[in-house]
């Protein structure tokens, strides 16, 4: 059963795992390892991740039907903010594969047995709040430029965005704001969830470790954030169907990135199978 210690780890003190220096080559290696994890049983992982294209289509339909076309792009790009939390079951599969344990798809739900579940939930709630704040900011930017009237149609909206100076202003300000939100998510959670699955360190330690990982490896970590964003965009283009492959590969790769960035824990600190 999970113990309700969120601020600190199971020991009651703030854990500060040692951070390694990594290179761009380590990012490529993590992606290769992530693809290998995915390829081991792709049918299981595609089954698990079909929810992402479905949710994407639902969100797009909802925003279009509600005369909220201006929120389609923020919703799509917002996947990158909640992705680290949404992919937590994939980290668990990679963790089990690393240990030589059974990796059938049902074990993706073993996260509910993790002693760090309260900490995982706390960081997840933080990301959801960040996502909702991003939508609010995106809507506020649109209203500040175009007013509170929603677009009349897709065609007029596209003409408004790409055919006017105000539209390009919206693109510029929106992407700058989106970059800042993505940077916050990267700095606070790049290795947070894998760390919590590996050992019950506490939410604060997980966030602090992610921040130190970014500070110690600014170029590789920023490049990793860019890779994630580009792959999510590519996966979203064919009606979100590509996310069924992109999300699991990135999820598994994030586990391997964690292994490269954070020094291994003592055996007594690790979560058993």
CSV table of C-alpha atoms in Angstrom, one decimal:
chain,number,residue,atom,x,y,z
A,1,UNK,CA,0.0,0.0,0.0
A,2,UNK,CA,1.2,3.5,-0.8
A,3,UNK,CA,2.3,5.6,2.1
A,4,UNK,CA,1.1,9.2,2.1
A,5,UNK,CA,4.4,11.0,2.1
A,6,UNK,CA,4.5,13.5,-0.8
A,7,UNK,CA,6.9,16.2,0.3
A,8,UNK,CA,9.7,13.8,1.2
A,9,UNK,CA,10.6,10.2,0.5
A,10,UNK,CA,10.0,7.1,2.5
A,11,UNK,CA,12.9,8.0,4.7
A,12,UNK,CA,11.3,11.3,5.6
A,13,UNK,CA,14.1,13.4,4.2
A,14,UNK,CA,14.7,15.0,0.9
A,15,UNK,CA,16.5,12.7,-1.5
A,16,UNK,CA,18.9,14.2,-4.0
A,17,UNK,CA,20.1,11.6,-6.5
A,18,UNK,CA,23.4,12.3,-8.3
A,19,UNK,CA,23.1,13.7,-11.8
A,20,UNK,CA,25.3,12.5,-14.7
A,21,UNK,CA,26.5,14.6,-17.7
A,22,UNK,CA,25.0,13.3,-20.9
A,23,UNK,CA,25.5,14.0,-24.6
A,24,UNK,CA,23.3,14.3,-27.7
A,25,UNK,CA,24.4,10.8,-28.5
A,26,UNK,CA,22.8,9.6,-25.3
A,27,UNK,CA,19.5,11.1,-26.5
A,28,UNK,CA,19.7,9.1,-29.7
A,29,UNK,CA,20.6,6.0,-27.7
A,30,UNK,CA,17.6,6.5,-25.4
A,31,UNK,CA,15.3,6.8,-28.5
A,32,UNK,CA,16.7,3.6,-30.0
A,33,UNK,CA,16.1,1.8,-26.7
A,34,UNK,CA,12.6,3.2,-26.5
A,35,UNK,CA,11.9,1.9,-30.0
A,36,UNK,CA,13.3,-1.5,-29.0
A,37,UNK,CA,10.9,-1.6,-26.0
A,38,UNK,CA,8.0,-0.7,-28.2
A,39,UNK,CA,9.0,-3.2,-30.9
A,40,UNK,CA,9.2,-6.1,-28.4
A,41,UNK,CA,5.4,-6.2,-28.1
A,42,UNK,CA,4.0,-3.4,-30.4
A,43,UNK,CA,0.5,-4.7,-30.5
A,44,UNK,CA,0.2,-4.4,-26.7
A,45,UNK,CA,1.5,-0.9,-26.7
A,46,UNK,CA,-0.5,0.3,-29.7
A,47,UNK,CA,-3.6,-1.1,-27.9
A,48,UNK,CA,-2.7,0.8,-24.7
A,49,UNK,CA,-2.1,4.1,-26.6
A,50,UNK,CA,-5.0,4.1,-28.9
A,51,UNK,CA,-6.6,6.3,-26.3
A,52,UNK,CA,-4.3,9.2,-27.4
A,53,UNK,CA,-5.6,9.5,-31.0
A,54,UNK,CA,-9.2,9.0,-29.7
A,55,UNK,CA,-8.8,11.8,-27.1
A,56,UNK,CA,-7.2,14.0,-29.7
A,57,UNK,CA,-10.1,13.6,-32.1
A,58,UNK,CA,-12.6,14.1,-29.3
A,59,UNK,CA,-10.9,17.3,-28.2
A,60,UNK,CA,-10.8,18.6,-31.8
A,61,UNK,CA,-14.5,17.8,-32.4
A,62,UNK,CA,-15.4,19.4,-29.0
A,63,UNK,CA,-13.6,22.6,-29.7
A,64,UNK,CA,-14.9,22.8,-33.3
A,65,UNK,CA,-18.5,22.1,-32.2
A,66,UNK,CA,-18.3,24.7,-29.4
A,67,UNK,CA,-17.1,27.5,-31.7
A,68,UNK,CA,-13.7,27.3,-30.0
A,69,UNK,CA,-11.5,26.7,-33.1
A,70,UNK,CA,-8.9,29.0,-31.6
A,71,UNK,CA,-8.3,26.3,-28.9
A,72,UNK,CA,-7.5,23.4,-31.3
A,73,UNK,CA,-3.8,24.2,-31.6
A,74,UNK,CA,-3.4,24.9,-27.8
A,75,UNK,CA,-5.1,21.6,-27.1
A,76,UNK,CA,-2.9,19.7,-29.6
A,77,UNK,CA,0.3,21.3,-28.3
A,78,UNK,CA,-0.9,20.8,-24.7
A,79,UNK,CA,-0.3,17.1,-25.1
A,80,UNK,CA,3.4,17.8,-24.5
A,81,UNK,CA,2.5,19.2,-21.1
A,82,UNK,CA,0.6,16.2,-19.8
A,83,UNK,CA,2.5,13.6,-21.8
A,84,UNK,CA,5.0,12.7,-19.0
A,85,UNK,CA,2.1,11.9,-16.7
A,86,UNK,CA,0.0,10.1,-19.4
A,87,UNK,CA,2.9,7.8,-20.3
A,88,UNK,CA,3.5,6.6,-16.8
A,89,UNK,CA,2.3,3.0,-17.6
A,90,UNK,CA,4.9,2.8,-20.4
A,91,UNK,CA,7.7,3.7,-17.9
A,92,UNK,CA,6.5,0.8,-15.8
A,93,UNK,CA,6.7,-1.6,-18.8
A,94,UNK,CA,10.3,-0.5,-19.5
A,95,UNK,CA,11.2,-0.8,-15.8
A,96,UNK,CA,9.9,-4.4,-15.8
A,97,UNK,CA,11.7,-5.2,-19.0
A,98,UNK,CA,14.9,-3.9,-17.6
A,99,UNK,CA,14.5,-6.2,-14.6
A,100,UNK,CA,13.7,-9.2,-16.8
A,101,UNK,CA,10.1,-9.4,-15.5
A,102,UNK,CA,6.9,-10.1,-17.4
A,103,UNK,CA,6.0,-7.1,-19.6
A,104,UNK,CA,2.5,-8.0,-20.7
A,105,UNK,CA,0.3,-5.0,-21.2
A,106,UNK,CA,-1.7,-5.5,-18.0
A,107,UNK,CA,1.5,-4.6,-16.0
A,108,UNK,CA,1.2,-1.0,-17.2
A,109,UNK,CA,-1.5,-0.6,-14.6
A,110,UNK,CA,0.8,-1.9,-11.8
A,111,UNK,CA,1.6,1.8,-11.1
A,112,UNK,CA,-1.4,1.8,-8.8
A,113,UNK,CA,0.6,-0.5,-6.4
A,114,UNK,CA,3.6,1.8,-6.3
A,115,UNK,CA,4.5,3.1,-2.8
A,116,UNK,CA,5.1,6.5,-4.5
A,117,UNK,CA,1.5,6.7,-5.8
A,118,UNK,CA,0.6,9.8,-3.8
A,119,UNK,CA,3.7,11.6,-5.0
A,120,UNK,CA,3.0,10.5,-8.6
A,121,UNK,CA,-0.5,11.9,-8.3
A,122,UNK,CA,0.7,15.1,-6.8
A,123,UNK,CA,3.1,15.8,-9.7
A,124,UNK,CA,0.4,14.7,-12.2
A,125,UNK,CA,-2.1,17.1,-10.7
A,126,UNK,CA,0.6,19.8,-11.1
A,127,UNK,CA,0.9,19.0,-14.8
A,128,UNK,CA,-2.9,19.0,-15.3
A,129,UNK,CA,-3.1,22.4,-13.7
A,130,UNK,CA,-0.3,23.6,-15.9
A,131,UNK,CA,-2.2,22.4,-18.9
A,132,UNK,CA,-5.4,24.1,-17.9
A,133,UNK,CA,-3.5,27.3,-17.2
A,134,UNK,CA,-2.0,27.1,-20.7
A,135,UNK,CA,-5.4,26.9,-22.2
A,136,UNK,CA,-6.5,29.9,-20.2
A,137,UNK,CA,-3.5,31.9,-21.3
A,138,UNK,CA,-3.9,30.9,-24.9
A,139,UNK,CA,-7.6,31.9,-24.9
A,140,UNK,CA,-6.7,35.2,-23.2
A,141,UNK,CA,-4.1,36.0,-25.9
A,142,UNK,CA,-6.7,35.3,-28.6
A,143,UNK,CA,-9.3,37.5,-26.9
A,144,UNK,CA,-6.7,40.3,-26.4
A,145,UNK,CA,-5.9,40.4,-30.1
A,146,UNK,CA,-9.2,39.4,-31.8
A,147,UNK,CA,-11.8,40.1,-29.1
A,148,UNK,CA,-14.2,37.6,-27.5
A,149,UNK,CA,-16.1,36.6,-30.7
A,150,UNK,CA,-15.2,33.0,-31.7
A,151,UNK,CA,-14.2,32.3,-35.4
A,152,UNK,CA,-17.2,31.9,-37.7
A,153,UNK,CA,-15.7,29.0,-39.6
A,154,UNK,CA,-12.5,27.1,-40.2
A,155,UNK,CA,-11.9,28.9,-43.4
A,156,UNK,CA,-12.3,32.4,-42.0
A,157,UNK,CA,-10.2,31.4,-39.0
A,158,UNK,CA,-7.3,30.3,-41.2
A,159,UNK,CA,-7.6,33.5,-43.2
A,160,UNK,CA,-7.6,35.5,-40.0
A,161,UNK,CA,-4.5,33.7,-38.7
A,162,UNK,CA,-2.3,33.5,-41.8
A,163,UNK,CA,-3.6,36.4,-43.8
A,164,UNK,CA,-3.5,39.3,-41.3
A,165,UNK,CA,-0.8,41.0,-39.2
A,166,UNK,CA,-2.9,40.4,-36.1
A,167,UNK,CA,-2.9,36.7,-37.0
A,168,UNK,CA,0.9,36.6,-37.1
A,169,UNK,CA,1.0,38.5,-33.9
A,170,UNK,CA,-1.2,35.7,-32.3
A,171,UNK,CA,1.2,33.1,-33.7
A,172,UNK,CA,4.2,34.8,-32.3
A,173,UNK,CA,2.8,35.5,-28.8
A,174,UNK,CA,1.1,32.1,-28.6
A,175,UNK,CA,4.2,30.2,-29.4
A,176,UNK,CA,6.4,32.2,-27.1
A,177,UNK,CA,3.9,31.5,-24.3
A,178,UNK,CA,3.7,27.9,-25.3
A,179,UNK,CA,7.5,27.6,-25.2
A,180,UNK,CA,7.6,29.0,-21.6
A,181,UNK,CA,4.9,26.5,-20.5
A,182,UNK,CA,6.8,23.6,-22.2
A,183,UNK,CA,10.0,24.8,-20.5
A,184,UNK,CA,8.4,24.7,-17.1
A,185,UNK,CA,7.0,21.2,-17.8
A,186,UNK,CA,10.5,20.0,-19.0
A,187,UNK,CA,12.3,21.5,-16.0
A,188,UNK,CA,10.0,20.0,-13.4
A,189,UNK,CA,9.1,16.6,-14.8
A,190,UNK,CA,11.7,15.4,-17.4
A,191,UNK,CA,12.8,12.5,-15.1
A,192,UNK,CA,10.3,13.0,-12.3
A,193,UNK,CA,7.9,10.1,-13.0
A,194,UNK,CA,10.6,7.5,-13.8
A,195,UNK,CA,12.4,8.5,-10.6
A,196,UNK,CA,9.2,8.0,-8.6
A,197,UNK,CA,8.5,4.6,-10.2
A,198,UNK,CA,12.1,3.5,-9.5
A,199,UNK,CA,12.2,4.7,-5.9
A,200,UNK,CA,9.9,6.5,-3.4
A,201,UNK,CA,11.7,9.8,-3.3
A,202,UNK,CA,8.8,12.1,-2.9
A,203,UNK,CA,7.3,14.7,-5.2
A,204,UNK,CA,9.6,17.5,-4.2
A,205,UNK,CA,12.7,15.4,-4.8
A,206,UNK,CA,11.4,14.3,-8.1
A,207,UNK,CA,10.8,17.8,-9.3
A,208,UNK,CA,14.1,19.1,-7.9
A,209,UNK,CA,16.0,16.2,-9.6
A,210,UNK,CA,14.4,17.1,-12.9
A,211,UNK,CA,15.5,20.7,-12.5
A,212,UNK,CA,19.0,19.7,-11.6
A,213,UNK,CA,19.1,17.4,-14.7
A,214,UNK,CA,18.2,20.4,-16.9
A,215,UNK,CA,20.7,22.7,-15.3
A,216,UNK,CA,23.5,20.1,-15.6
A,217,UNK,CA,22.7,19.2,-19.2
A,218,UNK,CA,21.0,22.3,-20.7
A,219,UNK,CA,21.7,21.6,-24.4
A,220,UNK,CA,20.8,17.8,-24.4
A,221,UNK,CA,17.7,18.4,-22.3
A,222,UNK,CA,16.4,21.4,-24.4
A,223,UNK,CA,17.1,19.3,-27.5
A,224,UNK,CA,15.1,16.4,-25.9
A,225,UNK,CA,12.2,18.8,-25.3
A,226,UNK,CA,12.4,19.9,-29.0
A,227,UNK,CA,12.5,16.2,-30.1
A,228,UNK,CA,9.4,15.4,-28.1
A,229,UNK,CA,7.5,18.4,-29.4
A,230,UNK,CA,8.4,17.7,-33.1
A,231,UNK,CA,7.5,14.0,-32.8
A,232,UNK,CA,4.2,14.8,-31.1
A,233,UNK,CA,3.4,17.3,-33.9
A,234,UNK,CA,4.3,14.7,-36.6
A,235,UNK,CA,2.2,12.1,-34.8
A,236,UNK,CA,-0.8,14.5,-34.6
A,237,UNK,CA,-0.8,15.3,-38.3
A,238,UNK,CA,-2.5,12.2,-39.6
A,239,UNK,CA,-5.7,12.7,-37.5
A,240,UNK,CA,-3.7,12.0,-34.4
A,241,UNK,CA,-3.2,8.3,-35.4
A,242,UNK,CA,0.6,8.6,-35.3
A,243,UNK,CA,0.4,9.2,-31.6
A,244,UNK,CA,-0.4,5.5,-31.2
A,245,UNK,CA,3.3,4.9,-32.1
A,246,UNK,CA,5.0,8.2,-31.1
A,247,UNK,CA,3.7,8.3,-27.5
A,248,UNK,CA,4.8,4.7,-26.5
A,249,UNK,CA,8.2,5.2,-28.2
A,250,UNK,CA,8.7,8.5,-26.4
A,251,UNK,CA,7.4,7.0,-23.1
A,252,UNK,CA,9.9,4.1,-23.2
A,253,UNK,CA,12.7,6.4,-24.3
A,254,UNK,CA,12.1,8.7,-21.3
A,255,UNK,CA,12.7,5.8,-19.0
A,256,UNK,CA,16.1,5.1,-20.7
A,257,UNK,CA,16.9,8.8,-20.6
A,258,UNK,CA,16.3,8.7,-16.9
A,259,UNK,CA,18.7,5.8,-16.5
A,260,UNK,CA,21.4,7.8,-18.4
A,261,UNK,CA,20.9,11.1,-16.4
A,262,UNK,CA,20.3,9.9,-12.8
A,263,UNK,CA,22.8,7.7,-10.9
A,264,UNK,CA,21.4,4.3,-9.9
A,265,UNK,CA,20.0,4.0,-6.5
A,266,UNK,CA,21.1,1.7,-3.8
A,267,UNK,CA,19.4,-1.7,-4.0
A,268,UNK,CA,17.5,-1.1,-0.8
A,269,UNK,CA,15.9,2.1,-2.3
A,270,UNK,CA,14.7,0.4,-5.5
A,271,UNK,CA,11.2,-0.7,-6.0
A,272,UNK,CA,10.9,-4.5,-6.4
A,273,UNK,CA,9.1,-6.2,-9.2
